[in-house]
mmCIF file of C-alpha atoms in Angstrom:
data_model
loop_
_atom_site.group_PDB
_atom_site.id
_atom_site.type_symbol
_atom_site.label_atom_id
_atom_site.label_comp_id
_atom_site.label_asym_id
_atom_site.label_seq_id
_atom_site.Cartn_x
_atom_site.Cartn_y
_atom_site.Cartn_z
ATOM 1 C CA ALA A 46 11.002 -14.654 -4.831
ATOM 2 C CA ALA A 47 12.067 -13.523 -8.313
ATOM 3 C CA LEU A 48 15.370 -15.689 -8.096
ATOM 4 C CA SER A 49 13.448 -18.666 -6.896
ATOM 5 C CA ARG A 50 11.167 -18.108 -9.921
ATOM 6 C CA TYR A 51 14.021 -18.471 -12.415
ATOM 7 C CA PHE A 52 16.138 -21.149 -10.524
ATOM 8 C CA SER A 53 13.137 -23.411 -10.836
ATOM 9 C CA PRO A 54 13.023 -23.889 -14.657
ATOM 10 C CA ASN A 55 16.849 -23.984 -14.565
ATOM 11 C CA LEU A 56 16.484 -26.953 -12.274
ATOM 12 C CA ALA A 57 13.643 -28.498 -14.117
ATOM 13 C CA ALA A 58 15.554 -28.257 -17.336
ATOM 14 C CA ARG A 59 18.682 -29.938 -15.801
ATOM 15 C CA LEU A 60 16.536 -32.783 -14.381
ATOM 16 C CA ALA A 61 15.056 -33.314 -17.936
ATOM 17 C CA GLY A 62 18.530 -33.476 -19.388
ATOM 18 C CA VAL A 63 18.433 -30.138 -21.152
ATOM 19 C CA LYS A 64 21.558 -28.117 -21.344
ATOM 20 C CA VAL A 65 21.334 -24.704 -19.814
ATOM 21 C CA LEU A 66 23.371 -22.201 -21.758
ATOM 22 C CA ARG A 67 22.716 -19.065 -19.527
ATOM 23 C CA PHE A 68 20.995 -18.208 -16.387
ATOM 24 C CA SER A 69 20.514 -14.306 -16.162
ATOM 25 C CA VAL A 70 19.269 -12.096 -13.476
ATOM 26 C CA GLY A 71 17.825 -9.135 -15.592
ATOM 27 C CA TRP A 72 17.415 -8.721 -19.266
ATOM 28 C CA GLY A 73 19.457 -6.844 -22.109
ATOM 29 C CA PRO A 74 23.116 -6.481 -22.365
ATOM 30 C CA VAL A 75 25.147 -8.647 -20.004
ATOM 31 C CA VAL A 76 27.314 -6.470 -17.434
ATOM 32 C CA ALA A 77 28.885 -9.447 -15.528
ATOM 33 C CA ARG A 78 29.095 -13.135 -16.187
ATOM 34 C CA ARG A 79 30.872 -16.393 -14.831
ATOM 35 C CA LEU A 80 30.918 -19.888 -16.468
ATOM 36 C CA TRP A 81 30.024 -22.450 -13.852
ATOM 37 C CA GLY A 82 30.098 -25.927 -15.278
ATOM 38 C CA GLU A 83 28.354 -25.710 -18.809
ATOM 39 C CA THR A 84 26.076 -22.840 -17.771
ATOM 40 C CA GLU A 85 26.883 -19.109 -17.933
ATOM 41 C CA TYR A 86 25.468 -17.191 -14.910
ATOM 42 C CA ALA A 87 25.019 -13.451 -15.885
ATOM 43 C CA LEU A 88 23.836 -10.232 -14.414
ATOM 44 C CA SER A 89 22.213 -8.158 -17.152
ATOM 45 C CA ALA A 90 21.585 -4.371 -17.484
ATOM 46 C CA VAL A 91 17.689 -4.241 -17.086
ATOM 47 C CA PRO A 92 16.835 -5.346 -13.589
ATOM 48 C CA LEU A 93 13.353 -6.702 -14.667
ATOM 49 C CA GLY A 94 13.071 -10.515 -13.772
ATOM 50 C CA GLY A 95 15.395 -12.719 -15.709
ATOM 51 C CA TYR A 96 15.571 -15.542 -18.160
ATOM 52 C CA VAL A 97 16.931 -19.103 -18.603
ATOM 53 C CA LYS A 98 18.389 -19.822 -22.158
ATOM 54 C CA MET A 99 18.535 -23.511 -23.069
ATOM 55 C CA LEU A 100 20.200 -25.194 -25.913
ATOM 56 C CA GLY A 101 18.023 -24.894 -29.066
ATOM 57 C CA GLU A 102 16.139 -21.840 -27.905
ATOM 58 C CA GLY A 103 16.330 -19.141 -30.487
ATOM 59 C CA ASP A 104 19.178 -20.551 -32.561
ATOM 60 C CA ASP A 105 20.741 -23.868 -33.597
ATOM 61 C CA GLU A 106 24.142 -22.995 -32.234
ATOM 62 C CA GLY A 107 25.504 -26.183 -30.589
ATOM 63 C CA VAL A 108 22.525 -28.334 -31.285
ATOM 64 C CA ALA A 109 24.244 -30.403 -33.857
ATOM 65 C CA ASP A 110 26.964 -31.377 -31.462
ATOM 66 C CA ASP A 111 24.439 -32.490 -28.718
ATOM 67 C CA PRO A 112 20.875 -32.676 -30.445
ATOM 68 C CA THR A 113 19.451 -34.909 -27.606
ATOM 69 C CA ARG A 114 19.970 -32.145 -24.909
ATOM 70 C CA SER A 115 18.135 -29.334 -26.851
ATOM 71 C CA PHE A 116 14.936 -27.925 -25.432
ATOM 72 C CA GLU A 117 13.078 -28.679 -28.765
ATOM 73 C CA ALA A 118 14.235 -32.322 -28.850
ATOM 74 C CA GLN A 119 12.271 -32.854 -25.512
ATOM 75 C CA PRO A 120 8.808 -34.500 -25.680
ATOM 76 C CA LEU A 121 5.832 -31.944 -25.377
ATOM 77 C CA ARG A 122 5.035 -32.923 -21.728
ATOM 78 C CA GLY A 123 8.804 -32.327 -20.757
ATOM 79 C CA ARG A 124 8.828 -28.866 -22.312
ATOM 80 C CA VAL A 125 5.572 -28.112 -20.475
ATOM 81 C CA ALA A 126 6.969 -29.100 -17.274
ATOM 82 C CA ILE A 127 10.002 -26.862 -17.729
ATOM 83 C CA VAL A 128 7.957 -23.899 -18.679
ATOM 84 C CA LEU A 129 5.528 -24.468 -15.892
ATOM 85 C CA ALA A 130 8.268 -24.763 -13.304
ATOM 86 C CA GLY A 131 8.590 -20.952 -12.940
ATOM 87 C CA PRO A 132 4.947 -20.015 -12.182
ATOM 88 C CA ILE A 133 4.501 -22.932 -9.952
ATOM 89 C CA MET A 134 7.566 -21.951 -7.823
ATOM 90 C CA ASN A 135 6.261 -18.563 -7.535
ATOM 91 C CA LEU A 136 2.869 -19.907 -6.033
ATOM 92 C CA LEU A 137 4.766 -22.253 -3.773
ATOM 93 C CA PHE A 138 7.137 -19.530 -2.572
ATOM 94 C CA ALA A 139 4.061 -17.444 -1.482
ATOM 95 C CA TRP A 140 2.459 -20.698 0.005
ATOM 96 C CA VAL A 141 5.428 -21.233 2.125
ATOM 97 C CA VAL A 142 5.749 -17.527 3.336
ATOM 98 C CA TYR A 143 1.968 -17.440 4.129
ATOM 99 C CA ALA A 144 2.450 -20.798 6.106
ATOM 100 C CA LEU A 145 5.336 -19.622 8.030
ATOM 101 C CA LEU A 146 3.568 -16.258 9.000
ATOM 102 C CA LEU A 147 0.208 -18.018 9.898
ATOM 103 C CA GLY A 148 2.047 -20.590 11.867
ATOM 104 C CA THR A 149 3.990 -17.932 14.062
ATOM 105 C CA VAL A 150 2.442 -14.700 14.271
ATOM 106 C CA GLY A 151 -1.075 -15.450 12.827
ATOM 107 C CA MET A 152 -3.308 -13.366 10.614
ATOM 108 C CA ASP A 153 -5.316 -10.327 10.877
ATOM 109 C CA ALA A 154 -8.991 -11.273 9.781
ATOM 110 C CA PRO A 155 -12.065 -9.103 9.628
ATOM 111 C CA SER A 156 -13.819 -9.187 12.931
ATOM 112 C CA THR A 157 -17.556 -10.215 13.195
ATOM 113 C CA LYS A 158 -18.004 -7.805 16.205
ATOM 114 C CA ALA A 159 -19.601 -4.363 16.063
ATOM 115 C CA LEU A 160 -16.012 -2.814 16.284
ATOM 116 C CA VAL A 161 -14.897 0.464 14.595
ATOM 117 C CA GLY A 162 -11.919 0.138 12.513
ATOM 118 C CA GLU A 163 -10.519 2.761 10.411
ATOM 119 C CA VAL A 164 -12.357 6.036 10.468
ATOM 120 C CA THR A 165 -12.307 8.128 7.258
ATOM 121 C CA THR A 166 -11.219 11.819 7.751
ATOM 122 C CA ASP A 167 -14.037 14.326 7.430
ATOM 123 C CA SER A 168 -16.745 11.656 7.545
ATOM 124 C CA PRO A 169 -19.908 11.482 9.490
ATOM 125 C CA ALA A 170 -18.204 9.100 11.875
ATOM 126 C CA ALA A 171 -15.225 11.401 12.270
ATOM 127 C CA HIS A 172 -17.562 14.442 12.958
ATOM 128 C CA ALA A 173 -19.387 12.432 15.587
ATOM 129 C CA GLY A 174 -16.096 11.592 17.419
ATOM 130 C CA LEU A 175 -15.943 7.956 16.556
ATOM 131 C CA VAL A 176 -12.400 6.439 16.818
ATOM 132 C CA ARG A 177 -10.798 3.132 16.019
ATOM 133 C CA GLY A 178 -11.727 0.601 18.641
ATOM 134 C CA ASP A 179 -15.001 1.908 19.670
ATOM 135 C CA ARG A 180 -17.627 -0.852 20.052
ATOM 136 C CA VAL A 181 -21.173 -0.238 18.926
ATOM 137 C CA LEU A 182 -23.560 -1.502 21.531
ATOM 138 C CA ALA A 183 -26.940 -0.026 20.349
ATOM 139 C CA ILE A 184 -28.358 2.112 17.565
ATOM 140 C CA ASP A 185 -31.602 4.124 18.472
ATOM 141 C CA GLY A 186 -32.123 1.782 21.596
ATOM 142 C CA ARG A 187 -31.814 -1.561 19.376
ATOM 143 C CA PRO A 188 -28.945 -3.719 20.485
ATOM 144 C CA ILE A 189 -26.236 -4.383 17.818
ATOM 145 C CA ASP A 190 -23.989 -7.442 18.261
ATOM 146 C CA THR A 191 -22.341 -7.971 14.896
ATOM 147 C CA TRP A 192 -20.631 -5.890 12.141
ATOM 148 C CA ASP A 193 -23.467 -7.107 9.656
ATOM 149 C CA GLU A 194 -26.194 -5.663 11.751
ATOM 150 C CA LEU A 195 -24.282 -2.427 12.112
ATOM 151 C CA ALA A 196 -23.764 -2.212 8.316
ATOM 152 C CA ALA A 197 -27.405 -3.167 7.710
ATOM 153 C CA THR A 198 -28.701 -0.538 10.003
ATOM 154 C CA VAL A 199 -26.605 2.315 8.716
ATOM 155 C CA ARG A 200 -27.367 1.483 5.003
ATOM 156 C CA GLY A 201 -31.038 1.340 5.913
ATOM 157 C CA SER A 202 -31.214 4.733 7.677
ATOM 158 C CA ASN A 203 -32.112 6.632 4.669
ATOM 159 C CA GLY A 204 -29.967 9.410 6.049
ATOM 160 C CA ARG A 205 -31.752 10.107 9.332
ATOM 161 C CA PRO A 206 -29.535 10.809 12.367
ATOM 162 C CA LEU A 207 -28.675 7.749 14.398
ATOM 163 C CA ALA A 208 -28.148 7.650 18.218
ATOM 164 C CA MET A 209 -25.220 5.250 18.592
ATOM 165 C CA ARG A 210 -24.475 3.906 21.860
ATOM 166 C CA ILE A 211 -20.678 2.951 22.027
ATOM 167 C CA ALA A 212 -18.192 1.527 24.468
ATOM 168 C CA ARG A 213 -14.758 2.978 24.839
ATOM 169 C CA ASP A 214 -12.020 2.477 27.446
ATOM 170 C CA GLY A 215 -14.698 0.808 29.926
ATOM 171 C CA ALA A 216 -17.116 3.681 29.583
ATOM 172 C CA GLU A 217 -20.357 4.178 27.685
ATOM 173 C CA ARG A 218 -21.587 7.168 25.736
ATOM 174 C CA THR A 219 -24.095 8.163 23.113
ATOM 175 C CA VAL A 220 -23.041 9.936 19.892
ATOM 176 C CA GLU A 221 -25.286 11.132 16.921
ATOM 177 C CA VAL A 222 -24.168 10.115 13.602
ATOM 178 C CA VAL A 223 -25.776 11.297 10.129
ATOM 179 C CA PRO A 224 -25.109 8.833 7.493
ATOM 180 C CA GLN A 225 -24.303 10.230 4.013
ATOM 181 C CA LEU A 226 -25.371 8.935 0.541
ATOM 182 C CA LYS A 227 -21.893 7.940 -1.094
ATOM 183 C CA GLU A 228 -20.828 6.050 -4.181
ATOM 184 C CA THR A 229 -19.519 2.664 -3.339
ATOM 185 C CA LYS A 230 -16.767 0.735 -4.952
ATOM 186 C CA THR A 231 -15.488 -2.840 -5.169
ATOM 187 C CA LEU A 232 -12.082 -4.185 -4.228
ATOM 188 C CA PHE A 233 -10.998 -3.145 -7.677
ATOM 189 C CA GLY A 234 -12.339 0.367 -7.562
ATOM 190 C CA GLU A 235 -15.397 -0.337 -9.811
ATOM 191 C CA ALA A 236 -18.555 1.727 -8.966
ATOM 192 C CA SER A 237 -21.019 -0.634 -7.392
ATOM 193 C CA GLY A 238 -23.875 1.858 -6.709
ATOM 194 C CA ARG A 239 -24.752 4.326 -3.733
ATOM 195 C CA ALA A 240 -25.413 3.531 -0.269
ATOM 196 C CA TYR A 241 -25.751 5.572 3.165
ATOM 197 C CA LEU A 242 -22.446 5.259 4.934
ATOM 198 C CA ILE A 243 -20.816 6.817 7.926
ATOM 199 C CA GLY A 244 -17.230 6.457 6.947
ATOM 200 C CA VAL A 245 -15.924 3.549 9.061
ATOM 201 C CA GLY A 246 -14.185 0.325 8.140
ATOM 202 C CA ILE A 247 -14.390 -3.104 9.574
ATOM 203 C CA ALA A 248 -11.973 -3.868 12.371
ATOM 204 C CA THR A 249 -9.640 -6.813 12.304
ATOM 205 C CA GLU A 250 -8.650 -9.246 14.981
ATOM 206 C CA ARG A 251 -5.531 -11.417 15.077
ATOM 207 C CA GLU A 252 -6.190 -15.259 14.560
ATOM 208 C CA GLN A 253 -3.720 -17.898 15.500
ATOM 209 C CA PHE A 254 -3.360 -21.153 13.753
ATOM 210 C CA GLY A 255 -1.679 -24.553 14.483
ATOM 211 C CA PRO A 256 0.860 -25.993 11.996
ATOM 212 C CA VAL A 257 -1.649 -28.076 9.965
ATOM 213 C CA GLU A 258 -4.299 -25.303 9.812
ATOM 214 C CA ALA A 259 -1.636 -22.794 8.987
ATOM 215 C CA VAL A 260 -0.530 -24.781 5.683
ATOM 216 C CA TRP A 261 -4.164 -25.138 4.633
ATOM 217 C CA ARG A 262 -5.092 -21.494 5.302
ATOM 218 C CA ALA A 263 -1.975 -20.587 3.466
ATOM 219 C CA GLY A 264 -3.077 -22.351 0.386
ATOM 220 C CA GLU A 265 -6.408 -20.851 0.501
ATOM 221 C CA GLN A 266 -4.712 -17.437 0.942
ATOM 222 C CA THR A 267 -2.416 -18.154 -2.292
ATOM 223 C CA LEU A 268 -5.580 -19.192 -4.399
ATOM 224 C CA SER A 269 -7.489 -16.179 -3.093
ATOM 225 C CA VAL A 270 -4.817 -13.653 -3.901
ATOM 226 C CA SER A 271 -4.066 -15.456 -7.191
ATOM 227 C CA TYR A 272 -7.827 -14.812 -8.186
ATOM 228 C CA VAL A 273 -7.574 -11.190 -7.221
ATOM 229 C CA VAL A 274 -4.545 -10.529 -9.299
ATOM 230 C CA LEU A 275 -6.016 -12.245 -12.321
ATOM 231 C CA LYS A 276 -9.357 -10.515 -12.030
ATOM 232 C CA GLY A 277 -7.568 -7.206 -11.503
ATOM 233 C CA PHE A 278 -5.650 -7.613 -14.704
ATOM 234 C CA VAL A 279 -8.817 -8.634 -16.671
ATOM 235 C CA LEU A 280 -10.651 -5.604 -15.383
ATOM 236 C CA MET A 281 -7.648 -3.447 -16.579
ATOM 237 C CA VAL A 282 -7.612 -4.866 -19.949
ATOM 238 C CA THR A 283 -11.281 -4.474 -20.485
ATOM 239 C CA GLY A 284 -11.212 -0.828 -19.310
ATOM 240 C CA ARG A 285 -13.343 -1.241 -16.213
ATOM 241 C CA VAL A 286 -10.281 -0.421 -13.910
ATOM 242 C CA SER A 287 -7.767 2.229 -14.823
ATOM 243 C CA ALA A 288 -4.500 1.084 -16.029
ATOM 244 C CA ARG A 289 -2.930 3.831 -14.212
ATOM 245 C CA GLU A 290 -2.841 1.560 -11.135
ATOM 246 C CA LEU A 291 -0.088 -0.590 -12.752
ATOM 247 C CA GLY A 292 3.234 0.023 -11.107
ATOM 248 C CA GLY A 293 6.632 -0.726 -12.344
ATOM 249 C CA PRO A 294 10.266 -1.202 -10.675
ATOM 250 C CA ILE A 295 10.150 2.240 -9.124
ATOM 251 C CA ALA A 296 6.752 1.605 -7.439
ATOM 252 C CA ILE A 297 7.886 -1.850 -6.370
ATOM 253 C CA ALA A 298 11.104 -0.380 -4.789
ATOM 254 C CA GLN A 299 9.096 2.263 -3.004
ATOM 255 C CA THR A 300 6.615 -0.141 -1.795
ATOM 256 C CA ALA A 301 9.380 -2.667 -0.659
ATOM 257 C CA GLY A 302 11.106 0.135 1.391
ATOM 258 C CA GLU A 303 7.882 1.117 3.063
ATOM 259 C CA GLN A 304 7.016 -2.417 3.972
ATOM 260 C CA ALA A 305 10.584 -3.139 5.291
ATOM 261 C CA ARG A 306 10.157 -0.257 7.532
ATOM 262 C CA ALA A 307 6.851 -1.396 8.685
ATOM 263 C CA GLY A 308 8.479 -4.663 9.917
ATOM 264 C CA LEU A 309 9.245 -8.073 8.819
ATOM 265 C CA GLU A 310 5.738 -9.380 8.758
ATOM 266 C CA GLN A 311 4.422 -6.655 6.189
ATOM 267 C CA TYR A 312 7.693 -7.197 4.104
ATOM 268 C CA LEU A 313 7.276 -10.844 3.801
ATOM 269 C CA THR A 314 3.595 -10.406 3.044
ATOM 270 C CA MET A 315 4.501 -7.975 0.320
ATOM 271 C CA LEU A 316 7.168 -10.447 -1.122
ATOM 272 C CA ALA A 317 4.340 -13.272 -1.121
ATOM 273 C CA PHE A 318 2.065 -10.876 -3.004
ATOM 274 C CA LEU A 319 4.721 -9.916 -5.624
ATOM 275 C CA SER A 320 5.681 -13.532 -6.101
ATOM 276 C CA ILE A 321 1.984 -14.487 -6.861
ATOM 277 C CA ASN A 322 1.748 -11.467 -9.235
ATOM 278 C CA LEU A 323 4.903 -12.616 -11.066
ATOM 279 C CA GLY A 324 3.533 -16.265 -11.224
ATOM 280 C CA VAL A 325 -0.050 -15.360 -12.455
ATOM 281 C CA LEU A 326 1.008 -12.736 -15.023
ATOM 282 C CA ASN A 327 3.679 -14.881 -16.462
ATOM 283 C CA LEU A 328 0.953 -17.421 -17.160
ATOM 284 C CA LEU A 329 -0.878 -14.985 -19.438
ATOM 285 C CA PRO A 330 -0.819 -16.020 -23.226
ATOM 286 C CA ILE A 331 1.513 -13.527 -24.268
ATOM 287 C CA PRO A 332 4.531 -14.851 -26.315
ATOM 288 C CA LEU A 333 7.817 -14.608 -24.497
ATOM 289 C CA LEU A 334 5.890 -15.125 -21.349
ATOM 290 C CA ASP A 335 5.350 -18.682 -19.938
ATOM 291 C CA GLY A 336 1.673 -18.536 -20.840
ATOM 292 C CA GLY A 337 2.622 -17.662 -24.422
ATOM 293 C CA GLN A 338 4.872 -20.834 -24.641
ATOM 294 C CA LEU A 339 2.130 -22.886 -23.272
ATOM 295 C CA ALA A 340 -0.214 -21.445 -25.771
ATOM 296 C CA LEU A 341 1.976 -22.391 -28.545
ATOM 297 C CA PHE A 342 2.519 -25.839 -27.131
ATOM 298 C CA GLY A 343 -1.294 -26.168 -27.196
ATOM 299 C CA VAL A 344 -1.334 -25.390 -30.988
ATOM 300 C CA GLU A 345 1.478 -27.985 -31.443
ATOM 301 C CA ALA A 346 -0.569 -30.652 -29.610
ATOM 302 C CA VAL A 347 -3.625 -29.837 -31.903
ATOM 303 C CA LEU A 348 -1.482 -29.944 -35.175
ATOM 304 C CA ARG A 349 0.363 -32.932 -33.935
ATOM 305 C CA ARG A 350 3.663 -31.432 -35.231
ATOM 306 C CA PRO A 351 6.116 -28.794 -34.091
ATOM 307 C CA LEU A 352 5.525 -25.189 -35.209
ATOM 308 C CA ARG A 353 7.725 -23.823 -37.804
ATOM 309 C CA PRO A 354 10.468 -21.657 -36.636
ATOM 310 C CA ARG A 355 9.332 -18.579 -38.469
ATOM 311 C CA VAL A 356 5.958 -18.906 -36.669
ATOM 312 C CA ARG A 357 7.618 -19.134 -33.307
ATOM 313 C CA GLU A 358 9.923 -16.204 -34.060
ATOM 314 C CA ALA A 359 6.987 -14.051 -35.229
ATOM 315 C CA ALA A 360 5.076 -14.704 -32.109
ATOM 316 C CA GLN A 361 8.140 -13.824 -29.878
ATOM 317 C CA ASN A 362 8.700 -10.602 -31.767
ATOM 318 C CA VAL A 363 4.918 -9.702 -31.116
ATOM 319 C CA GLY A 364 5.464 -10.664 -27.431
ATOM 320 C CA LEU A 365 8.532 -8.490 -27.146
ATOM 321 C CA VAL A 366 6.755 -5.555 -28.534
ATOM 322 C CA ILE A 367 3.958 -6.085 -26.150
ATOM 323 C CA LEU A 368 6.224 -6.426 -23.062
ATOM 324 C CA LEU A 369 8.308 -3.297 -24.038
ATOM 325 C CA MET A 370 5.194 -1.229 -24.316
ATOM 326 C CA LEU A 371 4.014 -2.572 -20.971
ATOM 327 C CA ILE A 372 7.503 -1.779 -19.356
ATOM 328 C CA LEU A 373 7.465 1.643 -20.728
ATOM 329 C CA PHE A 374 3.830 2.296 -19.687
ATOM 330 C CA THR A 375 4.747 1.309 -16.015
ATOM 331 C CA PHE A 376 7.626 3.456 -15.998
ATOM 332 C CA VAL A 377 5.542 6.431 -17.206
ATOM 333 C CA ASN A 378 3.168 5.472 -14.466
ATOM 334 C CA ASP A 379 5.956 5.327 -11.812
ATOM 335 C CA ILE A 380 7.387 8.708 -12.771
ATOM 336 C CA SER A 381 3.972 10.421 -12.909
ATOM 337 C CA ARG A 382 3.355 9.325 -9.170
ATOM 338 C CA LEU A 383 6.671 10.771 -8.166
ATOM 339 C CA GLY A 384 5.650 14.113 -9.722
#
């Protein structure tokens, strides 16, 4: 996913006639390089993403010899297309992965049935003996057909004991569950009030899709995950969600290993999620990121003239400081988790 993300601006630049000086996997000092045609392909010391250096970016070396092939010599729409190529490739990569998974193995979706999913340890449900897969048939003699009915009945219990009729392994039994008043949280960990709960999660069921529907659903999944990633970042910036949730290379490597051991499906799902993260976060208006360049292009469009080199350089320096601080922060988070 990361490599496809950096190959795409490389390809977009070539299609626009821009000379690509270096394609690097990683940042910092170059540890290995090879010249292929007019482009140097390099492996750099810091294994965080990578970059594409085009003629005219950061210096004027070689521009006088071939001015029409520099990045800055391209019309504004051409530069915007080159910069957007990376994030777009990230989202397309995720879309393709989701489409392949949905079209082959399907997807686990929340069940509408009154089925017990995950049971929280030391919860009222656990104390009552409920287990994953139990089907709730009735509560206090009132038939229960859907998860929404189950959830509404528990939340409206005001903490009184509930006689829950369940089906398990072809047999029926009745258990008593006493809901407890608990703090509830959103998907992003924000407090959303208090409610009576018994400590069970919604069950999932595997859905299968045809080729056309798989592509359509994959697009919806890509947009949905993109929104979640963006909103999560906004909540962290505004302090509504702890920034301690941010992870760096160590956390990514650990997660990748866990998902790889869990199976190919989980591993590919993780890759798609990381690719969306990379694409969305690169669109943030921070200098040195794609979003920062697009923001500068917007200023250029308003002023109807290129920005002065000193202004661009100052913006890039600010962006570099922000990114270095972010990298350091994620490393500290990763190390603290290991402890």
